[in-house]
Amino acid sequence: MKTLYIVATPIGNLADISFRAVETLKSVDFIVAEDTRHTGILLKKHDIEAQLISFHAQSADTKSREIFARMDDNSAIAYVSDAGTPGISDPGYRLVREAIQQGIKVVPIPGPSALTTFLSAAGLPTDSFIFYGFLPHKKGRQTILQECRKSDRTSVFYESVHRFPKLLKELSEILDNSRIIVVGRELTKMHEEFFRGNLVEAIAHFTKENTKGEFVVAISPRDFSFQKTSEFPLEKGGEGDLLKSREKIDQIDAELLKLLAERMKISRKIAQIKQKAGLPKYIPEREVELIANLQNLNDSKLRDSDIEKIWLTILEISRGEVEKDW
Ligand code: SAM
């Protein structure tokens, strides 16, 4: 009987492949791959010699028919996507559908997927969750995000590196500032990172330097929260200082923080901050300090101590705790 094996492959770390996957890839007549160069690296690493045929997102349905036409009655072939489990937000499902329509037996060889890898360590409820894959770029995007806002389930997305900053901004406009999000970046790779926190913290955390790579993003169910204790740092690299400053963040008007992270001219930023904090237009001494700190922020090279200083300055000014020498 003709057989199509759907083989899961690593999402970063090339050692994350099962014995069964390697055996299957070694034994099939040929391997259909989303990107033959990419798969070539994996095959070389595991000493697998096989003929590779490409089938990617742009391949027409006729291509899958051509592929199956090469099989004889006892042929076995395998399909591997770029990374992870074929069929999960990639062109794999089209090949599987065509195989089923042609009476070809489909056998899954399970393994990694960015979705399950992420959820297994995210710390969010998984008894029931909703996976949206990649969000539509325009039509339907806002409807889905509103749905997530109201949801009592964990909502999960895949996001590309180019669109991640935009997604973060959109979430901060739609969701309450206290809503927890979890971001898994570069999973199983050298710079793997999990961010867990509210949106104010997320905006302060993700700068130009750490918005590279591949991302999975989740929005917690509506009433979910993490207990913050020193034994449970919410973020990688969350040393004592960062935790201390997090406590301070919690006291501060989140609107001001959002504003700080926005890209706009410094003079406009200051004017808006003053307006939000209800400050008079003329604040000579403190303004100099604010400008200096905001300039740092624009350089995206902010250290936690800088962020803390900005927050404290604004907090002090807005609460009238500084000397009113103006
Ligand atoms: N079929 C794949 C799977 O099972 O994970 C997903 C394919 S989809 C085209 C690619 C997306 O998966 C990326 O844009 C990213 O959102 C996510 N992804 C893949 N590898 C990842 C990784 N190592 N870390 C975080 N996200 C990853």
Coordinates of C-alpha atoms and ligand atoms in Angstrom, one line a residue:
M1 CA 0.0 0.0 0.0
K2 CA 1.2 3.5 -0.8
T3 CA 2.2 5.3 2.4
L4 CA 2.9 8.9 3.3
Y5 CA 4.8 9.5 6.6
I6 CA 4.3 12.9 8.2
V7 CA 7.5 13.4 10.1
A8 CA 8.0 16.0 12.8
T9 CA 11.5 17.6 12.9
P10 CA 13.3 19.9 15.3
I11 CA 12.3 23.5 15.8
G12 CA 15.8 24.6 16.5
N13 CA 17.9 22.1 18.4
L14 CA 18.9 19.4 15.8
A15 CA 19.1 16.7 18.5
D16 CA 15.3 17.0 19.0
I17 CA 14.4 14.3 16.6
S18 CA 13.0 10.8 17.5
F19 CA 14.7 7.5 16.7
R20 CA 11.6 6.6 14.7
A21 CA 11.8 9.8 12.7
V22 CA 15.4 9.1 11.7
E23 CA 14.6 5.4 10.8
T24 CA 11.6 6.5 8.7
L25 CA 13.6 9.2 6.9
K26 CA 16.3 6.6 6.2
S27 CA 13.9 4.0 4.8
V28 CA 11.5 5.9 2.5
D29 CA 11.8 6.1 -1.3
F30 CA 12.1 9.9 -1.2
I31 CA 11.4 12.8 1.1
V32 CA 9.2 15.7 0.3
A33 CA 10.4 18.9 2.0
E34 CA 9.2 22.4 2.5
D35 CA 12.7 23.8 2.0
T36 CA 15.2 21.2 0.6
R37 CA 18.3 23.2 1.7
H38 CA 17.0 23.5 5.2
T39 CA 16.1 19.8 5.4
G40 CA 19.4 18.9 3.8
I41 CA 21.2 20.2 6.9
L42 CA 19.2 18.0 9.2
L43 CA 19.7 15.0 7.0
K44 CA 23.4 15.5 6.9
K45 CA 23.5 15.8 10.7
H46 CA 21.8 12.4 11.1
D47 CA 23.6 10.7 8.1
I48 CA 20.4 10.3 6.2
E49 CA 20.9 9.9 2.4
A50 CA 17.7 10.5 0.5
Q51 CA 16.3 12.1 -2.6
L52 CA 14.6 15.4 -1.8
I53 CA 11.6 16.9 -3.6
S54 CA 10.3 20.3 -2.7
F55 CA 6.7 21.2 -1.8
H56 CA 6.1 24.6 -0.3
A57 CA 3.4 27.1 0.4
Q58 CA 3.5 28.4 -3.2
S59 CA 3.3 24.9 -4.8
A60 CA 0.1 24.4 -6.7
D61 CA -2.2 21.4 -5.8
T62 CA -1.0 19.9 -9.1
K63 CA 2.4 19.5 -7.5
S64 CA 1.1 17.2 -4.8
R65 CA -0.6 15.1 -7.6
E66 CA 2.7 15.0 -9.4
I67 CA 4.5 13.8 -6.3
F68 CA 2.0 11.0 -5.7
A69 CA 2.2 10.0 -9.3
R70 CA 5.8 9.1 -8.8
M71 CA 4.8 6.4 -6.3
D72 CA 4.2 2.8 -7.2
D73 CA 1.9 0.5 -5.2
N74 CA 4.4 -0.2 -2.4
S75 CA 6.1 3.1 -2.2
A76 CA 6.6 4.9 1.1
I77 CA 7.5 8.6 1.1
A78 CA 7.9 11.1 3.9
Y79 CA 7.0 14.8 4.2
V80 CA 8.9 17.2 6.5
S81 CA 8.2 20.9 6.9
D82 CA 10.8 23.5 7.7
A83 CA 10.6 22.8 11.4
G84 CA 8.2 21.1 13.8
T85 CA 5.1 19.1 13.0
P86 CA 4.0 19.3 9.4
G87 CA 0.4 20.6 9.0
I88 CA 0.5 23.0 12.0
S89 CA 0.3 26.4 10.3
D90 CA 2.3 25.2 7.3
P91 CA 1.5 23.7 3.8
G92 CA 1.6 20.1 5.1
Y93 CA -2.1 19.8 5.4
R94 CA -2.6 20.3 1.6
L95 CA -0.4 17.3 0.9
V96 CA -2.2 15.2 3.5
R97 CA -5.6 16.1 2.1
E98 CA -4.6 15.2 -1.4
A99 CA -3.1 11.9 -0.1
I100 CA -6.4 11.0 1.7
Q101 CA -8.3 11.9 -1.4
Q102 CA -6.1 9.5 -3.4
G103 CA -6.5 6.6 -0.9
I104 CA -2.9 6.9 0.3
K105 CA -2.3 5.8 3.9
V106 CA -1.1 8.7 6.1
V107 CA 1.1 7.8 9.1
P108 CA 2.2 10.5 11.6
I109 CA 5.6 10.3 13.2
P110 CA 5.2 12.6 16.2
G111 CA 7.8 15.0 17.6
P112 CA 8.3 18.7 18.3
S113 CA 6.0 21.5 17.5
A114 CA 6.5 25.2 18.5
L115 CA 3.0 25.1 19.8
T116 CA 3.3 22.2 22.2
T117 CA 6.9 23.1 23.1
F118 CA 5.7 26.5 24.1
L119 CA 2.6 25.4 26.0
S120 CA 4.4 22.8 27.9
A121 CA 6.5 25.4 29.7
A122 CA 4.3 28.6 29.4
G123 CA 2.6 28.0 32.8
L124 CA -0.8 28.9 31.4
P125 CA -3.9 26.7 31.6
T126 CA -3.9 24.1 28.8
D127 CA -6.9 22.0 29.7
S128 CA -8.6 24.1 27.1
F129 CA -6.9 26.6 24.8
I130 CA -7.5 28.2 21.4
F131 CA -4.8 28.3 18.8
Y132 CA -5.1 30.9 16.0
G133 CA -2.0 30.1 14.0
F134 CA -0.8 33.3 12.3
L135 CA -3.3 36.2 12.8
P136 CA -4.7 37.6 9.6
H137 CA -2.8 40.8 8.7
K138 CA -5.9 42.9 8.1
K139 CA -9.5 41.6 7.8
G140 CA -10.6 39.7 11.0
R141 CA -7.5 40.6 13.0
Q142 CA -9.3 43.0 15.4
T143 CA -12.2 40.6 15.8
I144 CA -9.9 37.8 16.9
L145 CA -8.0 40.1 19.4
Q146 CA -11.3 41.2 20.9
E147 CA -12.3 37.6 21.2
C148 CA -9.1 36.9 23.1
R149 CA -9.8 39.9 25.4
K150 CA -13.1 38.3 26.5
S151 CA -11.8 34.7 26.6
D152 CA -11.7 32.4 29.6
R153 CA -9.2 30.2 27.7
T154 CA -5.6 30.6 26.9
S155 CA -5.2 32.1 23.3
V156 CA -2.1 31.2 21.4
F157 CA -0.6 32.7 18.1
Y158 CA 2.4 32.2 16.0
E159 CA 4.0 35.5 15.0
S160 CA 6.7 36.5 12.6
V161 CA 9.7 38.6 13.7
H162 CA 8.6 41.5 11.5
R163 CA 5.1 41.7 13.0
F164 CA 5.9 41.0 16.7
P165 CA 6.4 44.7 17.8
K166 CA 3.2 45.6 16.0
L167 CA 1.3 42.8 17.8
L168 CA 2.6 43.9 21.2
K169 CA 1.4 47.4 20.5
E170 CA -2.0 46.2 19.4
L171 CA -2.3 44.0 22.5
S172 CA -1.5 47.0 24.7
E173 CA -4.2 49.0 23.1
I174 CA -6.9 46.3 23.3
L175 CA -6.2 44.4 26.6
D176 CA -6.1 45.6 30.2
N177 CA -2.6 46.5 31.3
S178 CA -2.8 43.8 34.0
R179 CA -3.6 41.0 31.5
I180 CA -0.8 38.4 31.5
I181 CA 0.9 37.4 28.3
V182 CA 3.5 34.8 27.8
V183 CA 6.0 35.0 24.9
G184 CA 8.3 32.1 23.9
R185 CA 11.2 33.3 21.7
E186 CA 13.7 31.1 19.9
L187 CA 12.5 27.9 21.6
T188 CA 15.1 25.2 21.9
K189 CA 17.8 27.5 20.4
M190 CA 20.8 29.2 22.0
H191 CA 18.8 32.4 22.9
E192 CA 15.6 30.7 24.1
E193 CA 13.6 33.0 26.3
F194 CA 10.2 32.9 28.1
F195 CA 8.7 36.2 29.0
R196 CA 5.8 36.1 31.5
G197 CA 4.2 39.2 32.7
N198 CA 1.6 41.9 32.1
L199 CA 1.5 44.2 29.1
V200 CA 3.3 47.1 30.8
E201 CA 6.1 44.8 31.7
A202 CA 6.2 43.3 28.2
I203 CA 6.5 46.7 26.6
A204 CA 9.3 47.6 28.9
H205 CA 11.0 44.3 28.4
F206 CA 11.0 43.9 24.6
T207 CA 13.4 46.3 23.0
K208 CA 15.1 46.2 19.6
E209 CA 17.7 43.8 20.9
N210 CA 15.4 41.0 22.0
T211 CA 12.7 41.2 19.3
K212 CA 14.7 39.0 16.9
G213 CA 13.9 35.4 16.2
E214 CA 10.8 33.2 16.2
F215 CA 7.9 33.8 18.5
V216 CA 4.9 32.1 20.0
V217 CA 2.6 34.4 21.9
A218 CA -0.2 33.6 24.4
I219 CA -2.8 35.7 26.1
S220 CA -3.9 34.3 29.5
P221 CA -7.5 33.6 30.3
R222 CA -9.3 36.7 31.7
D223 CA -8.9 36.1 35.4
F224 CA -5.4 34.5 35.4
S225 CA -2.4 35.8 37.3
F226 CA 1.0 34.6 38.4
Q227 CA 2.0 34.9 42.0
K228 CA 5.2 36.9 42.1
T229 CA 7.7 35.6 44.7
S230 CA 11.4 35.7 44.8
E231 CA 11.5 31.9 44.3
F232 CA 9.5 32.4 41.1
P233 CA 11.1 35.0 38.9
L234 CA 8.7 35.7 36.1
E235 CA 11.4 36.3 33.5
K236 CA 14.7 35.0 32.5
G237 CA 17.4 37.2 33.9
G238 CA 14.9 38.5 36.5
E239 CA 17.5 39.1 39.3
G240 CA 16.8 40.9 42.5
D241 CA 17.1 44.4 41.1
L242 CA 14.6 43.7 38.4
L243 CA 12.2 42.2 40.8
K244 CA 12.5 45.3 43.1
S245 CA 11.9 47.6 40.2
R246 CA 8.9 45.4 39.1
E247 CA 7.3 46.1 42.5
K248 CA 7.7 49.8 41.9
I249 CA 6.2 49.5 38.4
D250 CA 3.1 48.1 39.8
Q251 CA 2.4 51.4 41.6
I252 CA 2.8 53.5 38.5
D253 CA 0.2 54.7 36.1
A254 CA 0.5 52.2 33.2
E255 CA -0.6 54.8 30.7
L256 CA 2.6 56.7 31.3
L257 CA 4.7 53.7 30.7
K258 CA 3.0 52.9 27.4
L259 CA 3.6 56.4 26.3
L260 CA 7.3 56.1 27.2
A261 CA 7.7 53.1 24.9
E262 CA 6.0 54.8 21.9
R263 CA 8.0 56.0 19.0
M264 CA 7.6 59.8 18.8
K265 CA 9.6 63.0 19.0
I266 CA 11.0 63.5 22.5
S267 CA 9.4 67.0 22.8
R268 CA 6.0 65.5 22.0
K269 CA 6.5 62.6 24.4
I270 CA 7.3 65.0 27.2
A271 CA 4.3 67.2 26.5
Q272 CA 2.0 64.1 26.5
I273 CA 3.6 62.8 29.7
K274 CA 3.1 66.1 31.4
Q275 CA -0.5 66.2 30.3
K276 CA -1.2 62.7 31.5
A277 CA 0.5 63.2 34.8
G278 CA -1.3 66.5 35.2
L279 CA 1.9 68.5 35.4
P280 CA 2.3 72.2 34.6
K281 CA 4.0 72.9 31.3
Y282 CA 7.0 74.5 33.0
I283 CA 9.2 72.1 35.1
P284 CA 12.8 73.2 34.6
E285 CA 14.9 70.9 36.8
R286 CA 13.1 67.7 36.5
E287 CA 12.5 68.1 32.9
V288 CA 16.2 68.0 32.2
E289 CA 16.4 64.7 34.0
L290 CA 13.4 63.4 32.1
I291 CA 14.8 64.4 28.7
A292 CA 18.1 62.7 29.5
N293 CA 16.3 59.5 30.4
L294 CA 13.9 59.6 27.5
Q295 CA 16.9 60.0 25.2
N296 CA 18.3 56.8 26.6
L297 CA 15.0 55.1 26.0
N298 CA 15.1 56.2 22.3
D299 CA 18.5 54.6 22.0
S300 CA 16.9 51.3 23.1
K301 CA 19.9 50.7 25.3
L302 CA 18.1 51.1 28.5
R303 CA 19.3 49.2 31.6
D304 CA 16.9 48.4 34.4
S305 CA 18.4 51.1 36.5
D306 CA 17.6 53.7 33.8
I307 CA 14.0 52.4 33.5
E308 CA 13.6 52.5 37.3
K309 CA 15.0 56.1 37.3
I310 CA 12.4 57.3 34.7
W311 CA 9.6 55.6 36.6
L312 CA 10.6 57.1 39.9
T313 CA 11.0 60.6 38.4
I314 CA 7.6 60.5 36.8
L315 CA 6.0 59.0 39.9
E316 CA 7.6 61.6 42.2
I317 CA 6.5 64.4 39.9
S318 CA 3.0 63.2 39.4
R319 CA 2.5 62.6 43.2
G320 CA 4.0 66.0 44.0
E321 CA 6.6 64.4 46.1
V322 CA 9.4 66.4 44.6
E323 CA 10.2 69.9 45.7
K324 CA 8.0 72.3 43.8
D325 CA 10.7 74.7 42.9
W326 CA 9.0 75.7 39.7
Ligands
SAM1 N1 4.7 23.4 11.8 C1 5.5 24.2 12.7 C2 5.4 23.7 14.2 O1 4.8 22.6 14.4 O2 5.8 24.4 15.1 C3 5.1 25.7 12.7 C4 5.3 26.3 11.3 S1 5.0 28.0 11.2 C5 5.2 28.2 9.5 C6 6.4 28.8 11.8 C7 6.1 29.6 13.1 O3 6.2 28.7 14.2 C8 7.1 30.7 13.4 O4 6.8 31.9 12.7 C9 7.0 30.9 14.9 O5 5.9 31.6 15.2 C10 6.8 29.4 15.3 N2 8.1 28.8 15.6 C11 8.8 27.9 14.9 N3 9.9 27.6 15.5 C12 10.0 28.3 16.7 C13 10.9 28.4 17.7 N4 12.0 27.7 17.8 N5 10.6 29.3 18.7 C14 9.5 30.0 18.7 N6 8.6 29.9 17.8 C15 8.8 29.1 16.7

